[in-house]
């Protein structure tokens, strides 16, 4: 890519048209017309030439390196280089036409496809491992259409296919980047908010369940301790409503066992005395 805009060097880029519509958010749109006279690979190679042209740098008035195209046209602010529109003109039928578009897109993928970034790929949750954004810096947005579509629906109708997408879109939608960092961070913030909301719901549910369990407690009739109706002691004791706490129940059982043993001993002594008297 050599020469200047007014005196381009041999082999330099020569667009079929350069359109400007800043009122529509399109500071500049380069146009290539495809008459189906060249192989798809040749058309794809033109897209690479556009990318190399956009990469060319010159010195600005302060001696800084700037991209040559930015000294003539404004940046759209969408990210990436100025867009390129491919207008196919030959009437070969919708299927053959779209197959050619897809072939050109496949052969020029490195020029227009943004680099994928996935921060959670290694350590994130399952959804975060798949989510990320595309970095469009250094890429050429390519949109394609057919002349018949332009005639029928106009340039602002859903007649543009942005390379890498699945639907026909109006011009502004087709030129607007998707899978951007802003969209990713919005989704990330939404996931974080959803996790926090879930955590708060679980905390509230736990608190409510604890309050319900505490509400079912009663004071031990013996010592006044709070008695948990759901508690089962190691010996299998589970208090009945209004019953003793496990500690008092063990004490009661121990006292009961001691009284029974004392009564048993007393009975034995009494029987021995009776027998001795009978002799």
PDB file of C-alpha atoms in Angstrom:
ATOM      1  CA  UNK A   1       0.000   0.000   0.000  1.00  0.00           C
ATOM      2  CA  UNK A   2       2.018   2.952  -1.289  1.00  0.00           C
ATOM      3  CA  UNK A   3       1.460   6.444  -2.674  1.00  0.00           C
ATOM      4  CA  UNK A   4      -1.085   9.004  -1.532  1.00  0.00           C
ATOM      5  CA  UNK A   5      -4.837   9.427  -1.930  1.00  0.00           C
ATOM      6  CA  UNK A   6      -4.343  11.782  -4.854  1.00  0.00           C
ATOM      7  CA  UNK A   7      -1.467   9.816  -6.394  1.00  0.00           C
ATOM      8  CA  UNK A   8      -1.802   6.143  -5.401  1.00  0.00           C
ATOM      9  CA  UNK A   9       1.127   3.866  -6.165  1.00  0.00           C
ATOM     10  CA  UNK A  10       1.000   0.772  -8.332  1.00  0.00           C
ATOM     11  CA  UNK A  11      -1.032  -1.995  -6.712  1.00  0.00           C
ATOM     12  CA  UNK A  12      -2.618   0.369  -4.212  1.00  0.00           C
ATOM     13  CA  UNK A  13      -6.177  -0.025  -3.081  1.00  0.00           C
ATOM     14  CA  UNK A  14      -8.871   1.408  -5.372  1.00  0.00           C
ATOM     15  CA  UNK A  15     -12.409   1.164  -3.988  1.00  0.00           C
ATOM     16  CA  UNK A  16     -15.366   1.147  -6.374  1.00  0.00           C
ATOM     17  CA  UNK A  17     -16.982   3.802  -4.186  1.00  0.00           C
ATOM     18  CA  UNK A  18     -16.429   5.590  -0.890  1.00  0.00           C
ATOM     19  CA  UNK A  19     -19.656   6.739   0.753  1.00  0.00           C
ATOM     20  CA  UNK A  20     -20.138   9.061   3.695  1.00  0.00           C
ATOM     21  CA  UNK A  21     -23.318   9.372   5.744  1.00  0.00           C
ATOM     22  CA  UNK A  22     -22.379  10.761   9.160  1.00  0.00           C
ATOM     23  CA  UNK A  23     -26.037  11.573   9.857  1.00  0.00           C
ATOM     24  CA  UNK A  24     -26.639   7.796   9.794  1.00  0.00           C
ATOM     25  CA  UNK A  25     -23.624   7.006  11.948  1.00  0.00           C
ATOM     26  CA  UNK A  26     -21.498   6.058   8.926  1.00  0.00           C
ATOM     27  CA  UNK A  27     -18.541   8.466   8.661  1.00  0.00           C
ATOM     28  CA  UNK A  28     -17.182   6.377   5.785  1.00  0.00           C
ATOM     29  CA  UNK A  29     -18.168   3.180   3.974  1.00  0.00           C
ATOM     30  CA  UNK A  30     -15.945   1.594   1.342  1.00  0.00           C
ATOM     31  CA  UNK A  31     -17.810  -0.243  -1.403  1.00  0.00           C
ATOM     32  CA  UNK A  32     -16.676  -3.112  -3.616  1.00  0.00           C
ATOM     33  CA  UNK A  33     -18.951  -4.273  -6.458  1.00  0.00           C
ATOM     34  CA  UNK A  34     -18.710  -7.953  -7.347  1.00  0.00           C
ATOM     35  CA  UNK A  35     -19.889  -8.939 -10.835  1.00  0.00           C
ATOM     36  CA  UNK A  36     -19.050 -12.607 -10.321  1.00  0.00           C
ATOM     37  CA  UNK A  37     -16.155 -12.337 -12.771  1.00  0.00           C
ATOM     38  CA  UNK A  38     -13.447 -13.200 -10.247  1.00  0.00           C
ATOM     39  CA  UNK A  39     -12.945 -16.241  -8.036  1.00  0.00           C
ATOM     40  CA  UNK A  40     -14.084 -15.932  -4.426  1.00  0.00           C
ATOM     41  CA  UNK A  41     -10.443 -16.096  -3.352  1.00  0.00           C
ATOM     42  CA  UNK A  42      -9.667 -12.946  -5.337  1.00  0.00           C
ATOM     43  CA  UNK A  43     -12.538 -11.088  -3.691  1.00  0.00           C
ATOM     44  CA  UNK A  44     -11.347 -12.300  -0.280  1.00  0.00           C
ATOM     45  CA  UNK A  45      -7.830 -11.087  -1.070  1.00  0.00           C
ATOM     46  CA  UNK A  46      -9.240  -7.600  -1.642  1.00  0.00           C
ATOM     47  CA  UNK A  47     -10.501  -7.579   1.942  1.00  0.00           C
ATOM     48  CA  UNK A  48      -6.980  -8.316   3.137  1.00  0.00           C
ATOM     49  CA  UNK A  49      -5.713  -5.441   1.010  1.00  0.00           C
ATOM     50  CA  UNK A  50      -8.205  -3.145   2.741  1.00  0.00           C
ATOM     51  CA  UNK A  51      -6.918  -4.296   6.105  1.00  0.00           C
ATOM     52  CA  UNK A  52      -3.320  -3.617   5.084  1.00  0.00           C
ATOM     53  CA  UNK A  53      -4.359  -0.224   3.749  1.00  0.00           C
ATOM     54  CA  UNK A  54      -6.049   0.650   7.050  1.00  0.00           C
ATOM     55  CA  UNK A  55      -2.919  -0.451   8.915  1.00  0.00           C
ATOM     56  CA  UNK A  56      -0.739   2.044   7.055  1.00  0.00           C
ATOM     57  CA  UNK A  57       0.616   4.799   9.312  1.00  0.00           C
ATOM     58  CA  UNK A  58       1.869   8.329   8.735  1.00  0.00           C
ATOM     59  CA  UNK A  59       3.190  11.080  10.986  1.00  0.00           C
ATOM     60  CA  UNK A  60       0.703  13.653  12.214  1.00  0.00           C
ATOM     61  CA  UNK A  61       1.547  17.332  12.819  1.00  0.00           C
ATOM     62  CA  UNK A  62       2.971  16.383  16.227  1.00  0.00           C
ATOM     63  CA  UNK A  63       5.189  13.667  14.811  1.00  0.00           C
ATOM     64  CA  UNK A  64       3.067  10.831  16.176  1.00  0.00           C
ATOM     65  CA  UNK A  65       2.282   7.685  14.192  1.00  0.00           C
ATOM     66  CA  UNK A  66      -1.367   7.641  13.176  1.00  0.00           C
ATOM     67  CA  UNK A  67      -3.294   5.504  10.714  1.00  0.00           C
ATOM     68  CA  UNK A  68      -3.503   7.176   7.326  1.00  0.00           C
ATOM     69  CA  UNK A  69      -7.248   6.664   6.899  1.00  0.00           C
ATOM     70  CA  UNK A  70      -7.945   8.499  10.194  1.00  0.00           C
ATOM     71  CA  UNK A  71      -6.381  11.674   8.768  1.00  0.00           C
ATOM     72  CA  UNK A  72      -9.179  11.835   6.192  1.00  0.00           C
ATOM     73  CA  UNK A  73     -12.260  10.236   7.784  1.00  0.00           C
ATOM     74  CA  UNK A  74     -13.688  10.224  11.284  1.00  0.00           C
ATOM     75  CA  UNK A  75     -13.788   7.109  13.421  1.00  0.00           C
ATOM     76  CA  UNK A  76     -17.298   5.680  13.785  1.00  0.00           C
ATOM     77  CA  UNK A  77     -16.613   4.806  17.422  1.00  0.00           C
ATOM     78  CA  UNK A  78     -17.829   1.243  16.895  1.00  0.00           C
ATOM     79  CA  UNK A  79     -14.378  -0.278  17.044  1.00  0.00           C
ATOM     80  CA  UNK A  80     -12.242  -1.711  14.269  1.00  0.00           C
ATOM     81  CA  UNK A  81     -11.372  -0.199  10.920  1.00  0.00           C
ATOM     82  CA  UNK A  82     -13.855   1.510   8.571  1.00  0.00           C
ATOM     83  CA  UNK A  83     -16.435  -0.908   7.193  1.00  0.00           C
ATOM     84  CA  UNK A  84     -16.427  -2.494   3.761  1.00  0.00           C
ATOM     85  CA  UNK A  85     -19.615  -3.217   1.808  1.00  0.00           C
ATOM     86  CA  UNK A  86     -19.630  -5.938  -0.857  1.00  0.00           C
ATOM     87  CA  UNK A  87     -22.422  -5.486  -3.375  1.00  0.00           C
ATOM     88  CA  UNK A  88     -23.050  -8.567  -5.517  1.00  0.00           C
ATOM     89  CA  UNK A  89     -24.728  -7.824  -8.820  1.00  0.00           C
ATOM     90  CA  UNK A  90     -25.032 -11.038 -10.853  1.00  0.00           C
ATOM     91  CA  UNK A  91     -28.406 -12.775 -10.756  1.00  0.00           C
ATOM     92  CA  UNK A  92     -27.438 -16.376 -10.023  1.00  0.00           C
ATOM     93  CA  UNK A  93     -30.285 -17.174  -7.636  1.00  0.00           C
ATOM     94  CA  UNK A  94     -30.497 -16.622  -3.864  1.00  0.00           C
ATOM     95  CA  UNK A  95     -28.778 -19.896  -2.870  1.00  0.00           C
ATOM     96  CA  UNK A  96     -25.783 -19.579  -5.218  1.00  0.00           C
ATOM     97  CA  UNK A  97     -25.459 -15.905  -4.335  1.00  0.00           C
ATOM     98  CA  UNK A  98     -25.352 -16.573  -0.597  1.00  0.00           C
ATOM     99  CA  UNK A  99     -22.986 -19.504  -1.053  1.00  0.00           C
ATOM    100  CA  UNK A 100     -20.550 -17.141  -2.781  1.00  0.00           C
ATOM    101  CA  UNK A 101     -20.893 -14.634   0.067  1.00  0.00           C
ATOM    102  CA  UNK A 102     -20.170 -17.368   2.616  1.00  0.00           C
ATOM    103  CA  UNK A 103     -17.165 -18.559   0.615  1.00  0.00           C
ATOM    104  CA  UNK A 104     -15.689 -15.052   0.535  1.00  0.00           C
ATOM    105  CA  UNK A 105     -16.375 -14.726   4.265  1.00  0.00           C
ATOM    106  CA  UNK A 106     -14.645 -18.014   5.054  1.00  0.00           C
ATOM    107  CA  UNK A 107     -11.566 -17.135   2.992  1.00  0.00           C
ATOM    108  CA  UNK A 108     -11.246 -13.707   4.647  1.00  0.00           C
ATOM    109  CA  UNK A 109     -12.077 -14.773   8.211  1.00  0.00           C
ATOM    110  CA  UNK A 110      -8.800 -13.484   9.653  1.00  0.00           C
ATOM    111  CA  UNK A 111      -9.588  -9.982   8.396  1.00  0.00           C
ATOM    112  CA  UNK A 112     -13.014  -9.471   9.969  1.00  0.00           C
ATOM    113  CA  UNK A 113     -13.371 -11.908  12.857  1.00  0.00           C
ATOM    114  CA  UNK A 114     -12.599 -10.356  16.233  1.00  0.00           C
ATOM    115  CA  UNK A 115     -10.292 -12.078  18.688  1.00  0.00           C
ATOM    116  CA  UNK A 116     -12.167 -14.008  21.359  1.00  0.00           C
ATOM    117  CA  UNK A 117     -11.460 -13.336  25.033  1.00  0.00           C
ATOM    118  CA  UNK A 118     -12.883 -15.594  27.742  1.00  0.00           C
ATOM    119  CA  UNK A 119     -11.726 -14.548  31.228  1.00  0.00           C
ATOM    120  CA  UNK A 120     -13.497 -17.427  32.983  1.00  0.00           C
ATOM    121  CA  UNK A 121     -12.271 -20.191  30.663  1.00  0.00           C
ATOM    122  CA  UNK A 122      -9.997 -21.733  33.290  1.00  0.00           C
ATOM    123  CA  UNK A 123     -11.431 -20.837  36.676  1.00  0.00           C
ATOM    124  CA  UNK A 124     -14.961 -19.523  36.130  1.00  0.00           C
ATOM    125  CA  UNK A 125     -18.308 -21.162  36.698  1.00  0.00           C
ATOM    126  CA  UNK A 126     -19.725 -23.260  33.873  1.00  0.00           C
ATOM    127  CA  UNK A 127     -21.591 -20.368  32.215  1.00  0.00           C
ATOM    128  CA  UNK A 128     -18.599 -18.053  32.625  1.00  0.00           C
ATOM    129  CA  UNK A 129     -16.300 -20.616  31.011  1.00  0.00           C
ATOM    130  CA  UNK A 130     -18.238 -20.182  27.759  1.00  0.00           C
ATOM    131  CA  UNK A 131     -18.842 -16.430  27.932  1.00  0.00           C
ATOM    132  CA  UNK A 132     -16.544 -13.664  26.775  1.00  0.00           C
ATOM    133  CA  UNK A 133     -16.179 -10.892  24.229  1.00  0.00           C
ATOM    134  CA  UNK A 134     -14.571 -10.165  20.882  1.00  0.00           C
ATOM    135  CA  UNK A 135     -11.875  -7.572  20.418  1.00  0.00           C
ATOM    136  CA  UNK A 136     -12.433  -5.885  17.055  1.00  0.00           C
ATOM    137  CA  UNK A 137      -9.350  -3.693  17.035  1.00  0.00           C
ATOM    138  CA  UNK A 138      -7.472  -4.249  13.772  1.00  0.00           C
ATOM    139  CA  UNK A 139     -10.415  -5.922  11.999  1.00  0.00           C
ATOM    140  CA  UNK A 140     -12.414  -4.847   8.935  1.00  0.00           C
ATOM    141  CA  UNK A 141     -16.212  -5.054   9.391  1.00  0.00           C
ATOM    142  CA  UNK A 142     -17.571  -6.572   6.164  1.00  0.00           C
ATOM    143  CA  UNK A 143     -21.226  -6.391   5.156  1.00  0.00           C
ATOM    144  CA  UNK A 144     -22.652  -7.923   1.992  1.00  0.00           C
ATOM    145  CA  UNK A 145     -25.824  -7.541  -0.039  1.00  0.00           C
ATOM    146  CA  UNK A 146     -27.197  -7.975  -3.552  1.00  0.00           C
ATOM    147  CA  UNK A 147     -28.142  -5.198  -5.909  1.00  0.00           C
ATOM    148  CA  UNK A 148     -31.709  -6.513  -6.222  1.00  0.00           C
ATOM    149  CA  UNK A 149     -32.151  -6.271  -2.443  1.00  0.00           C
ATOM    150  CA  UNK A 150     -30.939  -2.682  -2.454  1.00  0.00           C
ATOM    151  CA  UNK A 151     -33.362  -1.816  -5.224  1.00  0.00           C
ATOM    152  CA  UNK A 152     -36.286  -3.511  -3.482  1.00  0.00           C
ATOM    153  CA  UNK A 153     -35.797  -2.502   0.153  1.00  0.00           C
ATOM    154  CA  UNK A 154     -33.292   0.334   0.051  1.00  0.00           C
ATOM    155  CA  UNK A 155     -29.966   0.598   1.903  1.00  0.00           C
ATOM    156  CA  UNK A 156     -31.659   0.960   5.307  1.00  0.00           C
ATOM    157  CA  UNK A 157     -33.779  -2.157   4.969  1.00  0.00           C
ATOM    158  CA  UNK A 158     -32.790  -5.591   6.311  1.00  0.00           C
ATOM    159  CA  UNK A 159     -30.600  -6.292   3.280  1.00  0.00           C
ATOM    160  CA  UNK A 160     -27.128  -6.539   4.835  1.00  0.00           C
ATOM    161  CA  UNK A 161     -25.374  -9.699   5.933  1.00  0.00           C
ATOM    162  CA  UNK A 162     -22.541  -8.994   8.333  1.00  0.00           C
ATOM    163  CA  UNK A 163     -19.829 -11.619   7.925  1.00  0.00           C
ATOM    164  CA  UNK A 164     -20.018 -13.981  10.892  1.00  0.00           C
ATOM    165  CA  UNK A 165     -23.726 -13.517  11.596  1.00  0.00           C
ATOM    166  CA  UNK A 166     -26.847 -15.490  10.759  1.00  0.00           C
ATOM    167  CA  UNK A 167     -29.462 -12.918   9.744  1.00  0.00           C
ATOM    168  CA  UNK A 168     -30.046 -10.035   7.344  1.00  0.00           C
ATOM    169  CA  UNK A 169     -30.023  -6.694   9.118  1.00  0.00           C
ATOM    170  CA  UNK A 170     -30.551  -2.969   8.522  1.00  0.00           C
ATOM    171  CA  UNK A 171     -27.374  -1.000   7.865  1.00  0.00           C
ATOM    172  CA  UNK A 172     -26.831   0.387  11.358  1.00  0.00           C
ATOM    173  CA  UNK A 173     -27.475  -2.972  13.044  1.00  0.00           C
ATOM    174  CA  UNK A 174     -25.129  -4.732  10.644  1.00  0.00           C
ATOM    175  CA  UNK A 175     -22.351  -2.230  11.298  1.00  0.00           C
ATOM    176  CA  UNK A 176     -22.732  -2.359  15.086  1.00  0.00           C
ATOM    177  CA  UNK A 177     -20.352  -4.828  16.706  1.00  0.00           C
ATOM    178  CA  UNK A 178     -21.748  -7.576  18.906  1.00  0.00           C
ATOM    179  CA  UNK A 179     -20.076  -9.666  21.624  1.00  0.00           C
ATOM    180  CA  UNK A 180     -18.401  -6.487  22.850  1.00  0.00           C
ATOM    181  CA  UNK A 181     -16.636  -6.046  26.208  1.00  0.00           C
ATOM    182  CA  UNK A 182     -19.507  -3.806  27.377  1.00  0.00           C
ATOM    183  CA  UNK A 183     -22.033  -6.569  26.637  1.00  0.00           C
ATOM    184  CA  UNK A 184     -19.862  -9.139  28.398  1.00  0.00           C
ATOM    185  CA  UNK A 185     -19.418  -7.025  31.527  1.00  0.00           C
ATOM    186  CA  UNK A 186     -23.148  -6.300  31.582  1.00  0.00           C
ATOM    187  CA  UNK A 187     -23.818 -10.063  31.544  1.00  0.00           C
ATOM    188  CA  UNK A 188     -21.107 -10.600  34.146  1.00  0.00           C
ATOM    189  CA  UNK A 189     -22.648  -7.961  36.399  1.00  0.00           C
ATOM    190  CA  UNK A 190     -26.070  -9.558  35.909  1.00  0.00           C
ATOM    191  CA  UNK A 191     -24.685 -12.981  36.875  1.00  0.00           C
ATOM    192  CA  UNK A 192     -22.991 -11.490  39.919  1.00  0.00           C
ATOM    193  CA  UNK A 193     -26.227  -9.762  40.944  1.00  0.00           C
ATOM    194  CA  UNK A 194     -28.168 -13.007  40.428  1.00  0.00           C
ATOM    195  CA  UNK A 195     -25.690 -14.930  42.606  1.00  0.00           C
ATOM    196  CA  UNK A 196     -25.901 -12.257  45.304  1.00  0.00           C
ATOM    197  CA  UNK A 197     -29.698 -12.315  45.160  1.00  0.00           C
ATOM    198  CA  UNK A 198     -29.661 -16.120  45.436  1.00  0.00           C
ATOM    199  CA  UNK A 199     -27.272 -15.909  48.375  1.00  0.00           C
ATOM    200  CA  UNK A 200     -29.538 -13.389  50.110  1.00  0.00           C
ATOM    201  CA  UNK A 201     -32.605 -15.580  49.445  1.00  0.00           C
ATOM    202  CA  UNK A 202     -30.823 -18.585  50.934  1.00  0.00           C
ATOM    203  CA  UNK A 203     -29.742 -16.565  53.952  1.00  0.00           C
ATOM    204  CA  UNK A 204     -33.287 -15.332  54.448  1.00  0.00           C
ATOM    205  CA  UNK A 205     -34.651 -18.866  54.090  1.00  0.00           C
ATOM    206  CA  UNK A 206     -32.119 -20.134  56.629  1.00  0.00           C
ATOM    207  CA  UNK A 207     -33.018 -17.309  59.028  1.00  0.00           C
ATOM    208  CA  UNK A 208     -36.733 -18.002  58.619  1.00  0.00           C
ATOM    209  CA  UNK A 209     -36.237 -21.738  59.229  1.00  0.00           C
ATOM    210  CA  UNK A 210     -34.176 -20.986  62.335  1.00  0.00           C
ATOM    211  CA  UNK A 211     -36.890 -18.667  63.632  1.00  0.00           C
ATOM    212  CA  UNK A 212     -39.535 -21.338  62.996  1.00  0.00           C
ATOM    213  CA  UNK A 213     -37.443 -23.937  64.830  1.00  0.00           C
ATOM    214  CA  UNK A 214     -36.869 -21.558  67.749  1.00  0.00           C
ATOM    215  CA  UNK A 215     -40.579 -20.738  67.852  1.00  0.00           C
ATOM    216  CA  UNK A 216     -41.295 -24.440  68.365  1.00  0.00           C
ATOM    217  CA  UNK A 217     -38.973 -24.635  71.398  1.00  0.00           C
ATOM    218  CA  UNK A 218     -40.276 -24.518  74.997  1.00  0.00           C
ATOM    219  CA  UNK A 219     -38.578 -24.049  78.356  1.00  0.00           C
ATOM    220  CA  UNK A 220     -37.678 -27.193  80.224  1.00  0.00           C
ATOM    221  CA  UNK A 221     -40.143 -27.628  83.151  1.00  0.00           C
ATOM    222  CA  UNK A 222     -37.229 -28.536  85.390  1.00  0.00           C
ATOM    223  CA  UNK A 223     -34.287 -26.251  84.547  1.00  0.00           C
ATOM    224  CA  UNK A 224     -35.775 -23.696  82.153  1.00  0.00           C
ATOM    225  CA  UNK A 225     -33.409 -24.487  79.282  1.00  0.00           C
ATOM    226  CA  UNK A 226     -34.778 -24.198  75.736  1.00  0.00           C
ATOM    227  CA  UNK A 227     -35.920 -27.600  74.504  1.00  0.00           C
ATOM    228  CA  UNK A 228     -35.541 -28.442  70.782  1.00  0.00           C
ATOM    229  CA  UNK A 229     -38.328 -30.812  69.671  1.00  0.00           C
ATOM    230  CA  UNK A 230     -36.213 -32.011  66.752  1.00  0.00           C
ATOM    231  CA  UNK A 231     -33.251 -33.011  68.902  1.00  0.00           C
ATOM    232  CA  UNK A 232     -32.674 -36.722  69.445  1.00  0.00           C
ATOM    233  CA  UNK A 233     -30.277 -37.613  72.241  1.00  0.00           C
ATOM    234  CA  UNK A 234     -27.557 -40.261  71.953  1.00  0.00           C
ATOM    235  CA  UNK A 235     -29.721 -42.741  73.877  1.00  0.00           C
ATOM    236  CA  UNK A 236     -32.645 -42.146  71.512  1.00  0.00           C
ATOM    237  CA  UNK A 237     -34.564 -39.747  73.741  1.00  0.00           C
ATOM    238  CA  UNK A 238     -36.640 -37.193  71.850  1.00  0.00           C
ATOM    239  CA  UNK A 239     -38.688 -34.858  73.984  1.00  0.00           C
ATOM    240  CA  UNK A 240     -42.444 -34.811  73.758  1.00  0.00           C
ATOM    241  CA  UNK A 241     -44.108 -31.371  73.588  1.00  0.00           C
ATOM    242  CA  UNK A 242     -43.652 -29.714  76.980  1.00  0.00           C
ATOM    243  CA  UNK A 243     -41.256 -32.449  78.146  1.00  0.00           C
ATOM    244  CA  UNK A 244     -37.888 -32.280  79.879  1.00  0.00           C
ATOM    245  CA  UNK A 245     -34.652 -31.307  78.157  1.00  0.00           C
ATOM    246  CA  UNK A 246     -32.254 -34.211  77.460  1.00  0.00           C
ATOM    247  CA  UNK A 247     -30.038 -33.330  80.452  1.00  0.00           C
ATOM    248  CA  UNK A 248     -32.911 -33.230  82.902  1.00  0.00           C
ATOM    249  CA  UNK A 249     -34.370 -36.383  81.381  1.00  0.00           C
ATOM    250  CA  UNK A 250     -31.049 -38.203  81.954  1.00  0.00           C
ATOM    251  CA  UNK A 251     -30.979 -36.918  85.512  1.00  0.00           C
ATOM    252  CA  UNK A 252     -34.573 -38.074  86.037  1.00  0.00           C
ATOM    253  CA  UNK A 253     -33.767 -41.513  84.674  1.00  0.00           C
ATOM    254  CA  UNK A 254     -30.658 -41.768  86.842  1.00  0.00           C
ATOM    255  CA  UNK A 255     -32.641 -40.803  89.949  1.00  0.00           C
ATOM    256  CA  UNK A 256     -35.394 -43.233  88.996  1.00  0.00           C
ATOM    257  CA  UNK A 257     -32.843 -46.000  88.533  1.00  0.00           C
ATOM    258  CA  UNK A 258     -31.248 -45.143  91.879  1.00  0.00           C
ATOM    259  CA  UNK A 259     -34.632 -45.236  93.645  1.00  0.00           C
ATOM    260  CA  UNK A 260     -35.439 -48.577  92.024  1.00  0.00           C
ATOM    261  CA  UNK A 261     -32.071 -49.963  93.124  1.00  0.00           C
ATOM    262  CA  UNK A 262     -32.589 -48.648  96.666  1.00  0.00           C
ATOM    263  CA  UNK A 263     -36.046 -50.200  96.810  1.00  0.00           C
ATOM    264  CA  UNK A 264     -34.633 -53.455  95.532  1.00  0.00           C
ATOM    265  CA  UNK A 265     -31.933 -53.460  98.192  1.00  0.00           C
ATOM    266  CA  UNK A 266     -34.475 -52.574 100.871  1.00  0.00           C
ATOM    267  CA  UNK A 267     -36.727 -55.428  99.819  1.00  0.00           C
ATOM    268  CA  UNK A 268     -33.892 -57.935  99.903  1.00  0.00           C
ATOM    269  CA  UNK A 269     -32.874 -56.880 103.428  1.00  0.00           C
ATOM    270  CA  UNK A 270     -36.478 -57.097 104.615  1.00  0.00           C
ATOM    271  CA  UNK A 271     -36.867 -60.617 103.243  1.00  0.00           C
ATOM    272  CA  UNK A 272     -33.625 -61.752 104.898  1.00  0.00           C
ATOM    273  CA  UNK A 273     -34.782 -60.402 108.260  1.00  0.00           C
ATOM    274  CA  UNK A 274     -38.129 -62.143 107.916  1.00  0.00           C
ATOM    275  CA  UNK A 275     -36.453 -65.494 107.247  1.00  0.00           C
ATOM    276  CA  UNK A 276     -34.082 -65.036 110.184  1.00  0.00           C
ATOM    277  CA  UNK A 277     -36.996 -64.328 112.505  1.00  0.00           C
ATOM    278  CA  UNK A 278     -38.844 -67.415 111.348  1.00  0.00           C
ATOM    279  CA  UNK A 279     -35.940 -69.584 112.427  1.00  0.00           C
TER     280      UNK A 279
END
